[in-house]
Coordinates of C-alpha atoms and ligand atoms in Angstrom, one line a residue:
M1 CA 0.0 0.0 0.0
P2 CA 1.4 3.5 -0.8
W3 CA 1.1 6.2 1.8
T4 CA -1.4 8.9 1.0
T5 CA 0.5 12.1 0.0
G6 CA -0.9 15.5 0.4
N7 CA 0.4 16.1 -3.1
S8 CA -1.7 13.3 -4.6
L9 CA -4.7 14.4 -2.7
E10 CA -4.4 17.9 -4.1
K11 CA -4.4 16.4 -7.6
V12 CA -7.6 14.5 -6.9
F13 CA -9.5 16.9 -4.7
G14 CA -7.9 20.3 -5.3
V15 CA -6.3 22.5 -2.7
K16 CA -9.5 23.6 -0.9
K17 CA -10.8 20.1 -0.3
T18 CA -7.4 18.8 0.7
K19 CA -7.3 21.5 3.4
L20 CA -10.7 20.2 4.5
I21 CA -9.3 16.6 4.7
A22 CA -6.4 17.8 6.8
E23 CA -8.8 19.7 9.1
S24 CA -10.9 16.7 9.6
H25 CA -8.0 14.5 10.7
T26 CA -6.7 17.3 12.9
A27 CA -10.2 17.6 14.5
A28 CA -10.2 13.8 15.0
V29 CA -6.9 14.0 16.9
D30 CA -8.2 16.9 19.0
F31 CA -11.4 14.9 19.7
I32 CA -9.4 11.9 21.0
E33 CA -7.3 14.1 23.2
Q34 CA -10.3 15.8 24.6
T35 CA -12.1 12.5 25.2
V36 CA -9.0 11.2 27.0
L37 CA -9.0 14.3 29.2
N38 CA -12.8 14.2 29.9
L39 CA -13.0 10.5 30.7
K40 CA -9.5 10.5 32.4
I41 CA -8.5 7.6 30.1
D42 CA -5.1 6.0 30.9
C43 CA -4.1 5.1 27.3
D44 CA -0.5 6.5 27.0
F45 CA -1.9 9.4 24.9
E46 CA 0.8 11.9 24.0
R47 CA 1.4 14.7 21.5
V48 CA 4.5 13.9 19.4
P49 CA 6.1 15.2 16.2
G50 CA 5.9 13.1 13.0
Y51 CA 8.8 12.7 10.6
L52 CA 8.3 11.9 6.9
F53 CA 11.7 10.8 5.4
L54 CA 12.9 10.1 2.0
H55 CA 13.3 6.4 1.0
P56 CA 16.7 5.9 -0.8
S57 CA 14.8 4.8 -4.0
D58 CA 12.8 8.0 -4.1
N59 CA 13.5 11.4 -5.6
H60 CA 14.2 14.4 -3.4
D61 CA 11.4 16.3 -5.2
S62 CA 8.9 14.1 -3.3
L63 CA 9.6 16.0 -0.1
T64 CA 9.6 19.4 -1.8
K65 CA 6.1 18.7 -3.3
E66 CA 4.9 17.3 0.0
L67 CA 6.1 20.4 1.9
A68 CA 4.2 22.7 -0.4
A69 CA 1.0 20.5 -0.2
A70 CA 1.2 20.3 3.6
K71 CA 1.6 24.1 3.8
N72 CA -1.3 24.6 1.4
A73 CA -3.4 22.4 3.7
G74 CA -2.5 24.6 6.7
L75 CA -0.5 22.0 8.5
D76 CA 2.4 22.7 10.9
V77 CA 5.3 21.5 8.8
Q78 CA 9.0 22.3 8.4
Q79 CA 11.9 20.9 6.4
M80 CA 14.7 19.1 8.4
P81 CA 18.2 18.5 7.2
S82 CA 18.3 15.1 8.9
L83 CA 16.0 12.6 10.6
P84 CA 15.9 12.9 14.4
G85 CA 16.3 9.6 16.2
T86 CA 17.9 7.5 13.4
K87 CA 21.4 6.5 12.5
E88 CA 21.0 7.6 8.9
Q89 CA 21.4 11.1 7.6
V90 CA 18.4 11.5 5.4
P91 CA 16.3 14.6 4.7
S92 CA 12.9 14.8 6.3
L93 CA 9.8 16.9 7.0
K94 CA 8.7 17.5 10.6
F95 CA 4.9 17.6 11.2
G96 CA 3.7 19.2 14.5
G97 CA 0.5 18.4 16.3
Q98 CA 0.6 14.6 15.8
A99 CA -0.3 12.2 18.6
Q100 CA 0.0 8.5 19.6
F101 CA -1.9 6.3 22.1
H102 CA -2.7 2.7 22.9
P103 CA -5.8 2.1 20.9
L104 CA -7.1 -1.0 22.9
K105 CA -6.8 0.9 26.2
Y106 CA -8.7 3.8 24.6
I107 CA -11.4 1.6 23.1
K108 CA -11.9 -0.3 26.4
A109 CA -12.5 3.0 28.2
L110 CA -15.0 4.0 25.5
C111 CA -16.9 0.7 25.9
D112 CA -17.0 1.3 29.7
A113 CA -18.4 4.8 29.1
I114 CA -21.1 3.4 26.8
L115 CA -22.1 0.8 29.3
N116 CA -22.1 3.3 32.2
M117 CA -24.5 5.5 30.2
G118 CA -26.9 2.6 29.7
G119 CA -25.8 1.4 26.3
H120 CA -25.4 -2.3 25.4
I121 CA -22.6 -3.9 23.5
Y122 CA -23.0 -7.4 22.1
T123 CA -19.9 -9.3 20.7
N124 CA -19.6 -12.8 19.2
T125 CA -23.0 -12.2 17.5
H126 CA -23.2 -12.7 13.8
A127 CA -25.5 -10.3 12.0
D128 CA -26.8 -12.5 9.2
K129 CA -29.1 -10.1 7.5
I130 CA -28.8 -6.3 7.7
D131 CA -31.2 -3.8 6.3
H132 CA -33.0 -0.5 7.1
E133 CA -35.2 -2.2 9.7
G134 CA -32.3 -3.7 11.7
I135 CA -30.5 -7.0 11.8
V136 CA -31.3 -10.6 12.1
T137 CA -28.7 -12.8 13.8
D138 CA -27.6 -16.2 12.6
K139 CA -29.6 -17.6 15.6
G140 CA -32.7 -15.9 14.2
F141 CA -33.0 -13.0 16.8
K142 CA -34.2 -9.8 15.3
V143 CA -32.9 -6.4 16.5
E144 CA -34.9 -3.4 15.3
A145 CA -33.2 0.0 15.0
K146 CA -34.0 3.5 13.8
H147 CA -30.4 3.8 12.5
I148 CA -28.0 1.1 11.4
V149 CA -24.2 1.8 11.1
V150 CA -22.1 -0.9 9.5
A151 CA -18.5 -0.4 10.6
T152 CA -17.1 -3.8 9.9
N153 CA -13.8 -2.9 8.2
S154 CA -15.2 -4.1 4.9
P155 CA -19.0 -3.6 4.7
V156 CA -20.9 -6.9 4.8
N157 CA -24.2 -5.4 3.8
N158 CA -23.6 -4.8 0.1
K159 CA -22.2 -6.9 -2.7
F160 CA -20.9 -4.3 -5.1
A161 CA -21.4 -0.6 -4.3
I162 CA -18.3 -0.2 -2.2
H163 CA -16.2 -3.2 -3.1
L164 CA -15.4 -2.1 -6.7
K165 CA -14.0 1.2 -5.3
Q166 CA -11.5 0.0 -2.8
Y167 CA -8.8 -2.6 -2.6
P168 CA -7.6 -4.8 0.4
Y169 CA -4.0 -5.1 1.5
R170 CA -2.3 -7.2 4.2
T171 CA 0.1 -5.1 6.3
Y172 CA 2.7 -6.5 8.7
V173 CA 3.9 -5.2 12.1
I174 CA 6.7 -6.1 14.5
G175 CA 7.3 -4.8 18.1
A176 CA 11.0 -4.6 19.0
K177 CA 12.6 -3.6 22.3
I178 CA 14.6 -0.3 22.4
K179 CA 16.5 1.0 25.4
K180 CA 14.5 3.7 27.2
G181 CA 15.5 7.1 26.1
S182 CA 17.4 5.9 23.1
L183 CA 14.9 7.5 20.7
P184 CA 12.8 10.6 21.0
R185 CA 9.0 10.1 21.3
A186 CA 7.9 10.5 17.7
L187 CA 6.2 8.9 14.6
W188 CA 8.2 8.2 11.5
W189 CA 7.2 7.1 8.0
D190 CA 9.1 6.9 4.7
T191 CA 8.0 7.9 1.2
G192 CA 7.9 4.3 0.0
D193 CA 10.1 1.8 -1.7
F194 CA 10.0 2.6 -5.4
S195 CA 12.5 -0.2 -6.2
K196 CA 9.7 -2.7 -5.3
N197 CA 6.9 -0.9 -7.2
K198 CA 7.5 2.3 -9.0
E199 CA 3.8 3.2 -9.2
I200 CA 2.6 2.1 -5.8
A201 CA 5.6 2.1 -3.5
P202 CA 5.0 0.3 -0.2
Y203 CA 6.0 2.4 2.8
H204 CA 7.1 1.8 6.4
Y205 CA 5.5 3.4 9.5
V206 CA 7.1 3.5 12.9
R207 CA 6.2 4.7 16.5
T208 CA 7.3 4.2 20.1
Q209 CA 5.2 2.7 22.9
P210 CA 6.0 2.5 26.6
H211 CA 7.0 -1.1 27.6
D212 CA 8.7 -1.6 31.0
D213 CA 11.2 0.1 33.3
T214 CA 14.2 -0.4 31.1
H215 CA 12.8 -0.6 27.6
D216 CA 10.3 0.9 25.2
L217 CA 8.8 -0.8 22.2
L218 CA 9.4 0.4 18.7
I219 CA 6.4 -0.6 16.6
I220 CA 7.4 -1.0 12.9
G221 CA 4.9 -1.7 10.1
G222 CA 4.9 -2.1 6.4
E223 CA 5.8 -4.7 3.7
D224 CA 2.2 -4.5 2.5
H225 CA 0.8 -6.5 -0.4
P226 CA -2.6 -6.9 -2.0
T227 CA -4.5 -9.6 0.1
G228 CA -4.1 -13.1 -1.3
I229 CA -1.4 -12.1 -3.8
A230 CA 1.8 -12.1 -1.7
E231 CA 3.7 -14.5 -4.0
E232 CA 3.5 -11.9 -6.9
A233 CA 6.3 -10.1 -5.1
K234 CA 8.0 -13.5 -4.5
V235 CA 7.9 -13.0 -0.7
N236 CA 5.3 -15.1 1.1
E237 CA 3.2 -13.7 4.0
E238 CA 5.1 -15.4 6.8
D239 CA 8.5 -14.1 5.5
R240 CA 7.5 -10.4 5.6
Y241 CA 8.4 -9.9 9.3
A242 CA 12.1 -10.6 8.6
L243 CA 12.1 -8.0 5.9
L244 CA 10.6 -5.5 8.4
E245 CA 13.3 -6.3 11.0
Y246 CA 16.1 -6.0 8.3
W247 CA 14.8 -2.6 7.2
A248 CA 14.3 -1.3 10.8
K249 CA 17.9 -2.2 11.8
K250 CA 19.2 0.1 9.2
Y251 CA 17.6 3.1 10.8
F252 CA 16.8 2.4 14.5
P253 CA 18.7 0.8 17.5
I254 CA 16.3 -2.1 17.9
E255 CA 17.0 -5.1 20.1
D256 CA 14.9 -8.3 20.3
V257 CA 11.6 -8.5 18.3
I258 CA 9.0 -9.6 20.8
Y259 CA 5.8 -9.1 18.9
S260 CA 4.6 -9.6 15.4
W261 CA 1.2 -9.5 13.8
S262 CA -0.6 -8.7 10.5
G263 CA -3.7 -6.8 9.7
Q264 CA -5.9 -5.8 6.8
V265 CA -6.2 -2.3 5.3
L266 CA -8.7 -1.1 2.8
E267 CA -7.4 1.4 0.2
P268 CA -10.1 3.5 -1.4
M269 CA -9.6 4.5 -5.0
D270 CA -9.1 8.2 -4.1
S271 CA -7.3 7.5 -0.7
I272 CA -9.9 8.9 1.8
A273 CA -12.5 6.8 3.6
Y274 CA -16.1 6.2 2.7
I275 CA -18.2 7.5 5.6
G276 CA -21.9 8.2 5.4
R277 CA -25.1 6.8 3.9
N278 CA -24.9 3.4 2.3
P279 CA -25.2 3.8 -1.5
S280 CA -28.5 2.8 -3.0
D281 CA -30.0 2.1 0.4
K282 CA -32.6 3.7 2.7
K283 CA -31.4 6.9 4.4
N284 CA -31.0 5.3 7.8
V285 CA -28.3 2.8 6.8
Y286 CA -24.7 4.1 7.1
V287 CA -21.2 2.7 6.4
A288 CA -17.7 3.5 7.5
T289 CA -14.9 1.8 5.5
G290 CA -11.8 2.5 3.4
D291 CA -9.5 3.6 6.2
S292 CA -6.4 3.7 4.1
G293 CA -4.2 2.9 7.1
N294 CA -5.6 5.9 9.0
G295 CA -8.1 3.9 11.1
M296 CA -7.6 5.9 14.3
T297 CA -8.5 9.2 12.7
H298 CA -10.9 7.9 10.0
G299 CA -12.7 5.9 12.8
T300 CA -13.1 9.0 14.9
I301 CA -14.2 11.1 11.9
S302 CA -16.8 8.4 11.2
G303 CA -18.2 8.8 14.8
M304 CA -18.4 12.5 14.5
L305 CA -19.8 12.6 11.0
I306 CA -22.4 9.8 11.3
T307 CA -23.6 11.3 14.6
D308 CA -24.3 14.5 12.8
L309 CA -26.1 12.7 9.9
I310 CA -28.3 10.9 12.4
N311 CA -29.1 14.1 14.2
E312 CA -29.7 15.9 10.9
K313 CA -27.0 18.4 11.6
Q314 CA -24.9 20.0 8.9
N315 CA -21.4 18.6 8.8
P316 CA -18.6 20.2 6.6
W317 CA -17.2 16.8 5.7
Q318 CA -20.4 15.1 4.6
K319 CA -19.8 15.5 0.8
L320 CA -16.1 14.8 1.1
Y321 CA -16.5 11.4 2.6
N322 CA -19.8 10.5 0.8
P323 CA -19.7 6.7 0.1
S324 CA -21.5 7.3 -3.2
R325 CA -18.7 9.4 -4.7
F326 CA -16.8 7.9 -7.7
K327 CA -13.6 9.6 -8.7
I328 CA -12.6 7.3 -11.5
F329 CA -11.0 9.9 -13.7
A330 CA -9.1 11.8 -11.0
A331 CA -8.0 8.8 -9.0
G332 CA -8.1 6.0 -11.5
K333 CA -4.4 5.7 -12.6
T334 CA -2.8 4.3 -9.5
F335 CA -5.9 2.5 -8.3
F336 CA -6.5 0.7 -11.6
K337 CA -2.8 -0.1 -12.0
E338 CA -3.0 -1.9 -8.7
L339 CA -6.3 -3.6 -9.6
A340 CA -4.9 -4.7 -13.0
G341 CA -1.7 -6.0 -11.4
G342 CA -3.6 -7.6 -8.6
A343 CA -7.1 -9.0 -8.6
L344 CA -7.7 -8.7 -12.3
G345 CA -4.3 -10.2 -13.1
Y346 CA -5.0 -12.9 -10.6
L347 CA -8.4 -13.7 -12.1
K348 CA -6.9 -13.7 -15.6
N349 CA -4.4 -16.4 -14.5
K350 CA -6.9 -18.0 -12.1
S351 CA -6.8 -21.5 -13.7
H352 CA -2.9 -21.4 -13.6
D353 CA -2.5 -19.9 -10.2
S354 CA -4.9 -22.2 -8.5
K355 CA -3.8 -25.3 -10.3
P356 CA -5.1 -28.2 -8.2
V357 CA -2.8 -30.6 -6.5
E358 CA -3.4 -34.1 -5.2
V359 CA -4.4 -34.4 -1.5
G360 CA -1.4 -36.7 -0.9
Q361 CA 0.9 -33.8 -1.9
I362 CA -0.3 -31.5 0.9
L363 CA 2.2 -31.4 3.8
A364 CA 1.4 -30.5 7.4
N365 CA 0.7 -26.8 7.8
E366 CA 0.0 -26.4 4.1
G367 CA -3.1 -25.3 2.3
K368 CA -3.7 -26.0 -1.4
I369 CA -6.6 -26.0 -3.9
I370 CA -7.7 -29.5 -4.9
E371 CA -10.1 -30.7 -7.6
V372 CA -12.7 -33.4 -7.2
E373 CA -14.9 -34.3 -10.2
G374 CA -14.3 -31.0 -11.8
E375 CA -15.1 -28.9 -8.7
K376 CA -12.4 -27.0 -6.7
F377 CA -12.0 -27.3 -2.9
A378 CA -9.6 -25.8 -0.5
A379 CA -7.7 -28.3 1.6
Y380 CA -5.5 -27.6 4.6
R381 CA -3.5 -30.2 6.6
D382 CA -3.0 -29.1 10.2
E383 CA 0.0 -29.6 12.4
H384 CA -1.3 -33.0 13.6
G385 CA -1.6 -34.2 10.0
E386 CA -5.4 -33.9 9.9
L387 CA -7.0 -32.7 6.6
H388 CA -9.7 -30.1 6.5
I389 CA -11.6 -29.5 3.3
I390 CA -13.9 -26.5 2.5
G391 CA -15.4 -25.0 -0.6
A392 CA -12.9 -23.0 -2.6
E393 CA -15.3 -20.3 -4.0
C394 CA -15.6 -17.2 -1.9
T395 CA -19.1 -16.6 -0.6
H396 CA -19.0 -13.0 -1.7
L397 CA -18.7 -13.2 -5.5
G398 CA -17.1 -16.5 -6.1
C399 CA -13.4 -15.9 -6.5
I400 CA -11.1 -18.8 -5.6
I401 CA -9.5 -18.3 -2.2
K402 CA -5.7 -18.6 -1.5
W403 CA -3.9 -20.0 1.5
N404 CA -2.2 -17.5 3.9
N405 CA 0.4 -19.5 5.8
D406 CA 1.1 -16.7 8.2
E407 CA -2.4 -16.3 9.6
K408 CA -3.4 -19.9 8.7
S409 CA -6.4 -18.5 6.9
W410 CA -7.9 -18.7 3.4
D411 CA -7.9 -15.2 1.9
C412 CA -9.8 -14.0 -1.2
P413 CA -7.7 -11.9 -3.6
C414 CA -10.7 -10.2 -5.1
H415 CA -12.1 -8.0 -2.2
G416 CA -10.3 -9.4 0.8
S417 CA -12.7 -11.8 2.5
R418 CA -11.0 -14.2 4.8
F419 CA -12.0 -17.6 6.2
T420 CA -10.7 -20.1 8.8
H421 CA -9.5 -23.5 7.8
E422 CA -13.0 -24.7 8.8
G423 CA -14.6 -22.1 6.5
K424 CA -15.8 -19.6 9.2
V425 CA -15.8 -16.1 7.8
L426 CA -13.2 -13.9 9.5
N427 CA -13.4 -10.8 7.4
G428 CA -16.0 -9.3 5.0
P429 CA -17.3 -8.5 2.5
A430 CA -18.3 -12.2 2.6
N431 CA -20.9 -12.6 5.3
K432 CA -21.5 -16.4 4.9
D433 CA -19.3 -19.2 5.9
L434 CA -17.8 -21.6 3.3
E435 CA -19.1 -25.1 3.5
Y436 CA -17.0 -27.4 5.7
F437 CA -17.0 -30.7 3.9
F438 CA -14.5 -32.9 5.5
K439 CA -12.3 -33.4 8.5
D440 CA -9.9 -36.3 8.3
E441 CA -9.6 -37.8 11.9
Ligands
LIG501 S1 -14.2 -11.0 -1.4 FE1 -15.3 -10.7 -3.2 S2 -15.2 -12.5 -4.3 FE2 -14.2 -12.9 -2.5

């Protein structure tokens, strides 16, 4: 996934709307800070500077253009001759007014506040049917509602409207120990590795997090790739953490890597989230999706904007984030290059890529596509040697799923649905499980 440049936003939205986008994110950071203060939330919130630095494969012009765009957007930005906190002497831009916090501690406190105010939160409940009247769970319970907000990473309540306008990526993160005080408190991100992909350069993002008395954590992310298509870049999912560690060691004084995880990011065709009324639906159904790696601020903007829509209050960001917008001509080049190189390329080569193998060829901890009487199935042999067979056609629109050996999941390269080895849906847009045909015991 490329990082969203102010310069590219200016090309798509113009200077005035880019300023509005910047203002919405600034307002979201202020909202979080104010909420932390009001509710006295202990979530390590702190204001820190952010440093954008030049990747060696990129041209110095990138920073110059970004500086101009950031100034046009009214952001607090200045050029730096070097990169504070790192071993390398690379030019950078310093952004003031940024912040970091522990999102799970923050969310926990928000949940407590909702419960204290008489709200109810239900988890582990599958909404099977979602429409303007409410939801019906997979157990048949009906919940009626005046307003329905679908904030499920990828919306599970529509088949097409949103999913043809955004693209799913896997992103990888490691947490490495650093000696306390060895780095300033800050955020860092680079302009992207153009040697890997000159159109859509994947970038790295870095921040600190308090850990114990002697060490902090440095959280380092990146090495993204379109979901289900890791092997296009000849690096499988499970090998991406080592690349992150290798990259981080060049810049930062990291010690042991003690955490690693991956996540899914949805990249909208014009780089800003889809927040508002669900396209082609009744007025009381809303979606929030397409976070583009800015989930903390886009999530907060969603809360602020959808609250105003429900209360029929004017909001300056309503048109900007409207999920029905379609900026094909302005934003199409990068998006469609990725789509053509990714899902469409995959579909074109589908029969070759998913060439079935014999069940006997599948080793422990491996997942492969097999074929029985002309029909494709997804087969996974677990660490005990037991075979699990599920349907291979994604329940969203029927693409053939691919094995992700890092997460031990079946991922769909078309719009990012993910399933367990028993076919349970993990991630939309699919909202139905795959059929679980067989467990070899
Ligand atoms: S996610 Fe759309 S076909 Fe699989």
